[in-house]
Short mmCIF file of C-alpha atoms in Angstrom, two decimals:
data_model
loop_
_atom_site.label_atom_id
_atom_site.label_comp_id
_atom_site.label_asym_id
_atom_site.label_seq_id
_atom_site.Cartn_x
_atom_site.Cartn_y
_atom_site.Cartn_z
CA UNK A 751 3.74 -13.33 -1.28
CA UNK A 752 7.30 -12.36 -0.94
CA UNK A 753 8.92 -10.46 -4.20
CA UNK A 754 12.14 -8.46 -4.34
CA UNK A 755 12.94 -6.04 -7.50
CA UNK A 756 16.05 -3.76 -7.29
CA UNK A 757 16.31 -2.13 -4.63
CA UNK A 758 13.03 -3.21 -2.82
CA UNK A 759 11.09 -5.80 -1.05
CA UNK A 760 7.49 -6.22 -1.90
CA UNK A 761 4.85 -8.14 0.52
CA UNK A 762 1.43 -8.68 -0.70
CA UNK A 763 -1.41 -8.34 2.12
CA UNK A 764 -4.52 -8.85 2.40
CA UNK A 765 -7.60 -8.19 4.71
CA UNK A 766 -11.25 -9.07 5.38
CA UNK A 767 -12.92 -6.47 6.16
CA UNK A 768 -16.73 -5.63 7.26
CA UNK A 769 -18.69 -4.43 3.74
CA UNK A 770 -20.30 -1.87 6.53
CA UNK A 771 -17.84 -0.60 9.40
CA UNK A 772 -21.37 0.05 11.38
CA UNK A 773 -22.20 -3.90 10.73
CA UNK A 774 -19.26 -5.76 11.93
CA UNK A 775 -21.38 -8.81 11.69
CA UNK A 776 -22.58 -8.19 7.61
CA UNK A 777 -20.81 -8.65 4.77
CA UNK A 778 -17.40 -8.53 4.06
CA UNK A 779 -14.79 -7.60 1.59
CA UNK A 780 -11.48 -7.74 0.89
CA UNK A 781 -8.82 -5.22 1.06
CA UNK A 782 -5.18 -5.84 -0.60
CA UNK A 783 -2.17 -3.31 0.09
CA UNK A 784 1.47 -4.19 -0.97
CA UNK A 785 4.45 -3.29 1.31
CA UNK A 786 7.71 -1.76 0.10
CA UNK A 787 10.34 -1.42 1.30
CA UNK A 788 14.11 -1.08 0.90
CA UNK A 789 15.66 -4.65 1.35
CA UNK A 790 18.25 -3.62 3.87
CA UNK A 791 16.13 -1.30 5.54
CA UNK A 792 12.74 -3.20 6.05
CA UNK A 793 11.98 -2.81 9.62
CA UNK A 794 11.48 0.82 9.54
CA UNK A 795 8.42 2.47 10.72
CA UNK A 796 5.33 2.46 8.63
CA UNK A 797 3.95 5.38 5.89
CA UNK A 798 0.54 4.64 4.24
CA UNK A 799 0.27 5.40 0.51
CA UNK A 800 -3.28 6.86 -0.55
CA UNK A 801 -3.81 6.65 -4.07
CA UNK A 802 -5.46 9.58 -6.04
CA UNK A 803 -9.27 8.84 -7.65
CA UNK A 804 -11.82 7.81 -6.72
CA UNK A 805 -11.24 3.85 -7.78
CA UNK A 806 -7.32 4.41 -8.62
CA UNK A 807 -5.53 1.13 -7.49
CA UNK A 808 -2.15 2.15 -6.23
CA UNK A 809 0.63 2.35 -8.18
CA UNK A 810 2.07 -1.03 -9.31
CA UNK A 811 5.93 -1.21 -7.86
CA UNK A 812 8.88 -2.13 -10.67
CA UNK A 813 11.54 -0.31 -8.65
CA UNK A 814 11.60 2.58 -5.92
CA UNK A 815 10.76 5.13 -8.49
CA UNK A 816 8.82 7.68 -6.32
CA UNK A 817 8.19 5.79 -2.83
CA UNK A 818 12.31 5.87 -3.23
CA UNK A 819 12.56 8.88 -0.80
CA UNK A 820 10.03 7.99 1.71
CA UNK A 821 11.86 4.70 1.82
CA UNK A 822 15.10 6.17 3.13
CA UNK A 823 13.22 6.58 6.36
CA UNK A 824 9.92 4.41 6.02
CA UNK A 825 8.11 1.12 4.59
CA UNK A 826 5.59 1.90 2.45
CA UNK A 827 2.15 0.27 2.40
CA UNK A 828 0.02 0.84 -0.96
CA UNK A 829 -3.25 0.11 -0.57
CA UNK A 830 -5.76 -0.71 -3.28
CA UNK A 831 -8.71 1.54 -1.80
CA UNK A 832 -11.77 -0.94 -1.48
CA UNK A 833 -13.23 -1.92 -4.74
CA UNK A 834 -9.76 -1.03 -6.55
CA UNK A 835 -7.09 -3.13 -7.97
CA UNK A 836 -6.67 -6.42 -5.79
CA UNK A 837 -9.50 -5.53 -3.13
CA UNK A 838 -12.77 -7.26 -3.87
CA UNK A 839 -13.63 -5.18 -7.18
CA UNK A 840 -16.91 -3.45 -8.05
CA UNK A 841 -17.58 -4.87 -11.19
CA UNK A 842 -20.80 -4.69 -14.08
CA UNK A 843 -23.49 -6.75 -12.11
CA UNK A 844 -24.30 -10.21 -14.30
CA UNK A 845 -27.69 -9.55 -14.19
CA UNK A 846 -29.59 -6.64 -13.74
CA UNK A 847 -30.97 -6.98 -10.34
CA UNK A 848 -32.22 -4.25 -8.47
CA UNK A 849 -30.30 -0.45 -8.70
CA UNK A 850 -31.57 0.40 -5.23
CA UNK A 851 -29.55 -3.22 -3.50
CA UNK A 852 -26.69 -1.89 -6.04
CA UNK A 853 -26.79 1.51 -5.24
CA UNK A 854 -26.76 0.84 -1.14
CA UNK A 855 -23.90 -1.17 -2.08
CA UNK A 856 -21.91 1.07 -3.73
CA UNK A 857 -22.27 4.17 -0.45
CA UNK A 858 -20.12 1.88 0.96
CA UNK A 859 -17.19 3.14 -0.94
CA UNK A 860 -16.23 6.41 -0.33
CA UNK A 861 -13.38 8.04 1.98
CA UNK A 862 -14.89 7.39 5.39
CA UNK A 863 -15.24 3.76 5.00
CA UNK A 864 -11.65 3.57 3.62
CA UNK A 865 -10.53 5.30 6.87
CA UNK A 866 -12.45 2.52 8.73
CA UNK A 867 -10.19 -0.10 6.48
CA UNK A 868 -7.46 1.68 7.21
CA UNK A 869 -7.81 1.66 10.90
CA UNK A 870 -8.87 -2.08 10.79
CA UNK A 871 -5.32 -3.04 8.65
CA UNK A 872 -3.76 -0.85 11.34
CA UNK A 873 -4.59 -2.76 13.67
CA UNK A 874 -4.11 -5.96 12.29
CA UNK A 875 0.11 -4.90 11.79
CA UNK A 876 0.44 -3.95 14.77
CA UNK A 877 0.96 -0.42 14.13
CA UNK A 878 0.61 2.04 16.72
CA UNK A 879 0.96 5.35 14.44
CA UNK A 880 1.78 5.85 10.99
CA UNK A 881 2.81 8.45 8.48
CA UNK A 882 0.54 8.78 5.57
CA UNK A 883 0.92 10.09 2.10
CA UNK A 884 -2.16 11.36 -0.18
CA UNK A 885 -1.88 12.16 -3.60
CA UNK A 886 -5.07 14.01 -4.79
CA UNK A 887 -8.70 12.16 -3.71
CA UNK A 888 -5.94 10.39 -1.07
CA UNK A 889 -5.50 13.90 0.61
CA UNK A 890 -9.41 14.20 0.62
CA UNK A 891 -9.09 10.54 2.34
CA UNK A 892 -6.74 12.37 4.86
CA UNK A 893 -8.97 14.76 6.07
CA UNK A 894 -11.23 12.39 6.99
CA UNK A 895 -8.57 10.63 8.74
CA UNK A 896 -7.65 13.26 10.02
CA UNK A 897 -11.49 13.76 11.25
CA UNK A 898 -11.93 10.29 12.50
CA UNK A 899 -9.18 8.45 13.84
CA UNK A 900 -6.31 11.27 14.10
CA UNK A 901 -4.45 9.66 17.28
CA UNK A 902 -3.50 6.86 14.86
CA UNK A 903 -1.60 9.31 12.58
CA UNK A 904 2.17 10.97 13.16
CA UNK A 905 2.24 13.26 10.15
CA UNK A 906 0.58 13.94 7.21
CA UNK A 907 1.71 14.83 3.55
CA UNK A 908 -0.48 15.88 0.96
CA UNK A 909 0.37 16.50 -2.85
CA UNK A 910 -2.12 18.35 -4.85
CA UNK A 911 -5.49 17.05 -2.77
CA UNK A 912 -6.65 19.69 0.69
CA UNK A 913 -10.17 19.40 -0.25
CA UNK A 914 -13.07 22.59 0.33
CA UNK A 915 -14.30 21.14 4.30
CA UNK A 916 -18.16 22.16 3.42
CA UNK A 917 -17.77 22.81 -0.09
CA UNK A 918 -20.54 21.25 -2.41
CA UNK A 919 -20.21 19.47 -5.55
CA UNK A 920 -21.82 22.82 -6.98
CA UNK A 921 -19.21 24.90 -5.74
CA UNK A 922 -16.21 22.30 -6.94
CA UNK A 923 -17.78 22.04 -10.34
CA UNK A 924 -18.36 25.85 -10.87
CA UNK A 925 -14.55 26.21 -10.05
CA UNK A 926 -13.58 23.38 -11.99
CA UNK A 927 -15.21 24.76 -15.61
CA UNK A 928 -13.61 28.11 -14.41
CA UNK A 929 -9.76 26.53 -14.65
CA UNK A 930 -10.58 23.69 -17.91
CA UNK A 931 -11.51 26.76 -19.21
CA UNK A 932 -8.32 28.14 -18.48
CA UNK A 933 -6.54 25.42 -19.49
CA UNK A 934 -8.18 25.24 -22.98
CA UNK A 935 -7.37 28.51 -24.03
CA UNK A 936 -3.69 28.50 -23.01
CA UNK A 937 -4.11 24.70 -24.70
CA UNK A 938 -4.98 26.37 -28.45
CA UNK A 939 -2.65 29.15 -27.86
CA UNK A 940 0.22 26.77 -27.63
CA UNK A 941 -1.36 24.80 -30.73
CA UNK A 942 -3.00 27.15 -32.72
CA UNK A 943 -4.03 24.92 -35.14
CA UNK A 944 -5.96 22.35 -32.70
CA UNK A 945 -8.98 23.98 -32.28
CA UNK A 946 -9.84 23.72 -35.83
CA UNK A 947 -9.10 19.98 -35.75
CA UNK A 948 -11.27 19.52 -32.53
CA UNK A 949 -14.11 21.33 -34.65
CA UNK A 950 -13.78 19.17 -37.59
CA UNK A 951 -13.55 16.25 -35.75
CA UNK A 952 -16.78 17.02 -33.64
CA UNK A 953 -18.58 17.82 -36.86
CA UNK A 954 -17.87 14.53 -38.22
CA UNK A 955 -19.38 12.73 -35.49
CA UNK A 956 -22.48 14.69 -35.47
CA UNK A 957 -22.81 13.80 -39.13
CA UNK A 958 -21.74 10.18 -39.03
CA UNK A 959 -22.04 7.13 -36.89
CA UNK A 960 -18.51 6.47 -36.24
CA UNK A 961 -18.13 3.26 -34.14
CA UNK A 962 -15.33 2.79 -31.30
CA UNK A 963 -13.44 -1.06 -31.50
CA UNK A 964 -16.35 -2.02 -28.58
CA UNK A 965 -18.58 -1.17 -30.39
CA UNK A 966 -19.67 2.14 -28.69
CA UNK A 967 -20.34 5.05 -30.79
CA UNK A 968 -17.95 7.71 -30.56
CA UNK A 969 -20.12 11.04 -30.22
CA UNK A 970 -18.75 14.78 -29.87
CA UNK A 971 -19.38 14.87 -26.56
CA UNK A 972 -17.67 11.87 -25.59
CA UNK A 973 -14.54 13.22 -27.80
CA UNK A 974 -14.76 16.54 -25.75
CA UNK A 975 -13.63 14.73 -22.32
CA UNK A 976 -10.37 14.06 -23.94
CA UNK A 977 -9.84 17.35 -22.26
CA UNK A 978 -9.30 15.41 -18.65
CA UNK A 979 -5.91 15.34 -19.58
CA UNK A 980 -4.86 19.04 -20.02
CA UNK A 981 -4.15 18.90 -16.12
CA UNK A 982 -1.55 16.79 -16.56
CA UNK A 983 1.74 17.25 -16.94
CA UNK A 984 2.16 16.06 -20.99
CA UNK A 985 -1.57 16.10 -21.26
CA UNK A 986 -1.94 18.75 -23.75
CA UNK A 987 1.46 17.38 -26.09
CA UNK A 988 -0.11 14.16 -25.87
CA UNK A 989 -3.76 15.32 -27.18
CA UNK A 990 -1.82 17.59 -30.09
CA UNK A 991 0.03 14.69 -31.27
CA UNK A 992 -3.43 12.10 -30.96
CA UNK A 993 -5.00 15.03 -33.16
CA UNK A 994 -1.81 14.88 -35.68
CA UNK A 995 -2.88 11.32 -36.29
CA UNK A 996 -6.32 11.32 -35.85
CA UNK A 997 -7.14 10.79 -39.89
CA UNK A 998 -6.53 8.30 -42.24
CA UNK A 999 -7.36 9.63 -45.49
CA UNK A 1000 -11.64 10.33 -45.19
CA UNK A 1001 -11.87 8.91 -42.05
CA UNK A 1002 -10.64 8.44 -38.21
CA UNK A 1003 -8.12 6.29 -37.96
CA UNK A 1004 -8.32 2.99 -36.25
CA UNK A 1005 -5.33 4.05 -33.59
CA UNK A 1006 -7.05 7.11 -32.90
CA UNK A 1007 -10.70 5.62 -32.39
CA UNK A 1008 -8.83 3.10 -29.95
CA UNK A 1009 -6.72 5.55 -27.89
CA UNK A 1010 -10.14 7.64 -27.74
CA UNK A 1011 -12.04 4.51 -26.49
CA UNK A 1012 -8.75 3.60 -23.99
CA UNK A 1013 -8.94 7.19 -22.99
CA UNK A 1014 -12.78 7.70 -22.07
CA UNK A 1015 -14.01 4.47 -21.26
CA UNK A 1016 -13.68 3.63 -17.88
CA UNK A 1017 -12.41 0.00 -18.19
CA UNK A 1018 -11.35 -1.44 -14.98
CA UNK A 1019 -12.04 1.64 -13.33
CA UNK A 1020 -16.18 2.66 -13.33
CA UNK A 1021 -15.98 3.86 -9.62
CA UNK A 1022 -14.06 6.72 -10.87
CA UNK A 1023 -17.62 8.00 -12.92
CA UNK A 1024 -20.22 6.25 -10.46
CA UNK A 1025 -19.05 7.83 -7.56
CA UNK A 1026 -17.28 11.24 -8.71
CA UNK A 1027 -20.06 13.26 -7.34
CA UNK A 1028 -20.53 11.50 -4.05
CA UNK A 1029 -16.93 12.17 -3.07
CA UNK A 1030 -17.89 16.09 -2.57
CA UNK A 1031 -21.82 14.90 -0.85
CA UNK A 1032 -22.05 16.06 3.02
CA UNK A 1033 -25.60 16.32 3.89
CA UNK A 1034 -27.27 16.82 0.61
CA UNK A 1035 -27.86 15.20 -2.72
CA UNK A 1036 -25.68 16.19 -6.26
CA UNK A 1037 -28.14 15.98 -8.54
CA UNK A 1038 -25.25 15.83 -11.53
CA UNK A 1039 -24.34 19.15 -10.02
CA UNK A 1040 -21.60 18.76 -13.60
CA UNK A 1041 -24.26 18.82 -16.07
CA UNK A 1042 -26.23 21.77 -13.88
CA UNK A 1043 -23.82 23.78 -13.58
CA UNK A 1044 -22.17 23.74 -16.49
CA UNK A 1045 -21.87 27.22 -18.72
CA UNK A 1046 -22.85 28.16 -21.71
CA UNK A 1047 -20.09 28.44 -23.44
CA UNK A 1048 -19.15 24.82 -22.72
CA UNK A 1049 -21.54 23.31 -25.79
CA UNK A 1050 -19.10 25.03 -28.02
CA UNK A 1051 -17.62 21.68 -29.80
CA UNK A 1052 -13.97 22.98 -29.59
CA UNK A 1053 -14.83 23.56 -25.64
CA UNK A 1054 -13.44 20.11 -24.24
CA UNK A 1055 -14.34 19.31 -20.81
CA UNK A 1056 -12.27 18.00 -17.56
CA UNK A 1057 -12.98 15.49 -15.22
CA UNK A 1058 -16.70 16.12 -14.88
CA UNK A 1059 -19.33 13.07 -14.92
CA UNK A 1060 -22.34 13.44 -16.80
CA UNK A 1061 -25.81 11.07 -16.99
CA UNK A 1062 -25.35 10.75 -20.72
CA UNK A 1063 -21.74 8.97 -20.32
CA UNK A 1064 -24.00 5.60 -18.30
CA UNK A 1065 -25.80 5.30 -21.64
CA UNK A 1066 -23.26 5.94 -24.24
CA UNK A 1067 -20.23 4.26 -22.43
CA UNK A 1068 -20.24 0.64 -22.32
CA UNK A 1069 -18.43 0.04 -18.84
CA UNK A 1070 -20.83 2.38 -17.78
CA UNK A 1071 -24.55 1.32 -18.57
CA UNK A 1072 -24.65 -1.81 -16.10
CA UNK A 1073 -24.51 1.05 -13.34
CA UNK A 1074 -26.88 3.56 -15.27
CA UNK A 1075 -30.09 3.60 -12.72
CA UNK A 1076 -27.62 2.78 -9.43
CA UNK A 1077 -26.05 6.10 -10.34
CA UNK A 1078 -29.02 8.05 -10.95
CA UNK A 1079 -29.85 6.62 -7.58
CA UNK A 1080 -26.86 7.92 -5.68
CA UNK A 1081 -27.06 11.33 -7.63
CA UNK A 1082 -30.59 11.84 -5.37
CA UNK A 1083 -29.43 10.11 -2.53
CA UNK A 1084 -29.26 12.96 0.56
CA UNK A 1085 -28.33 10.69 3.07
CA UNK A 1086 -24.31 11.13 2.97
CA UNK A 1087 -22.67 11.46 5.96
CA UNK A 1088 -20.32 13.95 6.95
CA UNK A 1089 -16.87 13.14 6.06
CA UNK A 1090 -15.08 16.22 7.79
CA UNK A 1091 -15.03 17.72 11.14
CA UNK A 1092 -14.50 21.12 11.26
CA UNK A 1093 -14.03 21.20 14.66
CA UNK A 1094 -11.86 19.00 15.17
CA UNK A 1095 -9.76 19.56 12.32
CA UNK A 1096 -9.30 23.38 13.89
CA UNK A 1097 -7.75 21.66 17.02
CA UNK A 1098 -5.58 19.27 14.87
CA UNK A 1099 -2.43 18.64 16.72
CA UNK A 1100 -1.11 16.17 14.00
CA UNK A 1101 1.48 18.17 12.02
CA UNK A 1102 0.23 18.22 7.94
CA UNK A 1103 2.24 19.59 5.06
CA UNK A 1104 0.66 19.65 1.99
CA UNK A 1105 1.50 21.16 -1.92
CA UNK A 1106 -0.73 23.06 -3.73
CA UNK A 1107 -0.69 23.24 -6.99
CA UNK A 1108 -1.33 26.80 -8.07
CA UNK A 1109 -2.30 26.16 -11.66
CA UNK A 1110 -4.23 22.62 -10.69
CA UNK A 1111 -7.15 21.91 -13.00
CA UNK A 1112 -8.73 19.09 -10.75
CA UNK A 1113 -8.03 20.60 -6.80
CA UNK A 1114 -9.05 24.25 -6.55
CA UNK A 1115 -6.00 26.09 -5.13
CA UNK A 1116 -8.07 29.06 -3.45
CA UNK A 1117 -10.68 25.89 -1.68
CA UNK A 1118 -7.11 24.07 -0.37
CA UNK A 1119 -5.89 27.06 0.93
CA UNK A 1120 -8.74 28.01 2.45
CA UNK A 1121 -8.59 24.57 4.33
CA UNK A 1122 -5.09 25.02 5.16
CA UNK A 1123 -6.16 27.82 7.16
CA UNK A 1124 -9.25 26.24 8.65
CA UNK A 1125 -6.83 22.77 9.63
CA UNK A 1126 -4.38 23.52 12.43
CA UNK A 1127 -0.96 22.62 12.40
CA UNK A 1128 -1.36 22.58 8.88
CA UNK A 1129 1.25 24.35 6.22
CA UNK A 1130 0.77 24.93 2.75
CA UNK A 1131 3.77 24.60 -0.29
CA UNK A 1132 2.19 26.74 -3.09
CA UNK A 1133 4.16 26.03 -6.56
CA UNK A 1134 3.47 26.90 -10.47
CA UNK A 1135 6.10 24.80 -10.81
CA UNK A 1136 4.11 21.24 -11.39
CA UNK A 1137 0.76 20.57 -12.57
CA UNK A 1138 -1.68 18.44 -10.69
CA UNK A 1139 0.96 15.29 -10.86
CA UNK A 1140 3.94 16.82 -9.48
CA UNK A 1141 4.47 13.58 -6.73
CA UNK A 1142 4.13 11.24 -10.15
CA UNK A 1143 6.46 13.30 -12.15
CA UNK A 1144 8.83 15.19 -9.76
CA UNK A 1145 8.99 13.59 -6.63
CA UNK A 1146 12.58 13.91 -6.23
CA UNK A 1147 11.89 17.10 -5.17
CA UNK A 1148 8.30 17.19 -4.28
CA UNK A 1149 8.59 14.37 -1.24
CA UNK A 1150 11.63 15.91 0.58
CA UNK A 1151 10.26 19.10 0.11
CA UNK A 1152 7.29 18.28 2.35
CA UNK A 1153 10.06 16.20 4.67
CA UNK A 1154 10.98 19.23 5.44
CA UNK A 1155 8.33 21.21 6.24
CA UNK A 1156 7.05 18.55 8.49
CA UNK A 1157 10.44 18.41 10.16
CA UNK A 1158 10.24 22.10 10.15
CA UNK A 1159 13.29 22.44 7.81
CA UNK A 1160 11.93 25.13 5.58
#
């Protein structure tokens, strides 16, 4: 399907592709990605879009927005990473079945079978080399390109995602407190009068059974992820101003108790929480390395929490419970495969430019820097200037900034 918006050209594609790149002859799936392009311009060569997440569709075109930089010089294919968006979706089973066929199902979905799909749509375009672009988990995605299949790749850019090469999910998540920490306390010091309201609010829902519109019950430690979005950009104005309303005379509001259920409940998205862990698992089970490793002064009820998965979110969250024992499953499972090669990444002759985000709640700066040194040809744009979602919010500047460095402009 053909659709043109101002100032672009969209194609819709789609691709069958093996379930298990190792079992050509298995299963299959299918993968969707949508071309842009400018409508003058689109025969230019080809820059791949990797989407931040894990289980983020890509970004749904209604104008050149961000891509409109990259397509000065390049088409841009967005691809909905398998089980995202328009690719065959992973979905609440119908019927309970058995969490161990689920389970082997769902190691089929992390970054180096995306590279695999990415190498098979390669190949079915026609491509001989490509740029790519990876925003967050889509720079993680990179380096296993990168690893893998780095003759089909001209240049890399990477906004806010150069992932720790051998890092474990115990050293991201002991990081990762370390800065939501951070960001909590600078989050009451610019709204002094928050942390009380997060208190009361917790208290409440220890006392009372407060029911979400689906019917899930809202607990305090449910309300405490709300703190996912201080990484963002307008994450902490926008939690301030849900608190403002949160009340409606003795009792939470209805807008608040749906925002909250909108905000935490993984609708459309439950790869995100079922395979959060997995995406940092060379070699060695997780074990909810989030809940182990997670300080003391985290049960605090004004402490809000990031991006971390816990087992207590596959029973209270509705989206969540279908994949309850399949997830408990894949937090033992110590069969993951590498995704990285070290060695090869220190002889990497394709060039890579890549932003780090000093202040980044999600992407430890000191673990991307440390792979910017370990990833040849690789250099590093540290800024204070953007949080985590600098490409979303400022890529005006943030895409020909790394233009450059690839081009060796600056």
């Amino acid at each position: 399907m053909k659709v043109t918006l101002p100032g672009l050209r969209a194609v819709d594609h789609e691709f069958t592709v093996p379930l298990d790149h190792a079992d050509p002859d298995g299963p299959t799936i299918t993968v969707f990605a949508r071309e842009i392009a400018d409508p003058a311009r689109a025969d230019l060569p080809w820059a791949l879009f990797l989407q931040g997440g894990p289980g983020g569709r890509s970004p749904r075109p209604t104008g050149p927005a961000h891509f409109a930089h990259i397509m000065k010089t390049h088409r841009v294919l967005l691809l909905d990473q398998r089980g995202t968006g328009r690719s065959t979706p992973v979905v609440a089973p119908a019927s309970p079945g058995e969490p161990e066929d689920l389970a082997a199902y769902l190691t089929h979905f992390r970054a180096d079978a995306i590279v695999a799909d990415c190498e098979h749509i390669r190949a079915s375009l026609g491509v001989d080399q490509w740029e790519t672009w990876g925003q967050s988990y889509g720079g993680f995605v990179t380096l296993t390109y990168l690893s893998q299949a780095p003759s089909a790749l001209r240049a890399c850019h990477i906004t806010g995602g150069l992932p720790g090469l051998d890092a474990t999910a115990d050293d991201v998540y002991t990081r990762t407190y370390a800065r939501v920490r951070d960001k909590v306390t600078r989050y009451y010091q610019r709204f002094p009068g928050d942390a009380e309201k997060v208190r009361r609010i917790a208290a409440h829902l220890d006392e009372s059974e407060v029911l979400l519109p689906d019917g899930d019950r809202l607990t305090s430690r449910r309300f405490g992820t709300l703190g996912m979005g201080l990484g963002t950009r307008d994450g902490a104005a926008s939690l301030h101003w849900l608190l403002d309303d949160a009340w409606a005379g003795g009792r939470l509001s209805d807008a608040f108790l749906y925002e909250v259920m909108t905000a935490t409940g993984f609708v459309g998205n439950p790869l995100y929480a079922v395979l959060h862990e997995a995406i940092y698992a060379q070699g060695a089970a997780t074990s909810w390395a989030a809940a182990r490793v997670m300080p003391e002064d985290f049960a605090a009820p004004e402490m809000l929490t990031g991006e971390m998965i816990y087992p207590w979110m596959f029973d209270e969250i509705r989206s969540l419970r279908p994949f309850k024992e399949a997830a408990e499953r894949l937090a033992a499972h110590s069969g993951w495969p590498a995704l990285y090669d070290p060695v090869r990444l220190a002889a990497n002759q394709v060039p890579v430019a890549a932003a780090v985000y000093h202040d980044d709640m999600y992407v430890d700066a000191a673990l991307s820097l440390e792979t910017a040194g370990r990833v040849a040809n690789t250099r590093a744009w540290v800024t204070n200037e953007f949080e985590h979602d600098g490409f979303r919010v400022a890529a005006d500047r943030v895409v020909p900034r790394l233009m450059d460095m690839i081009a060796g402009r600056c």
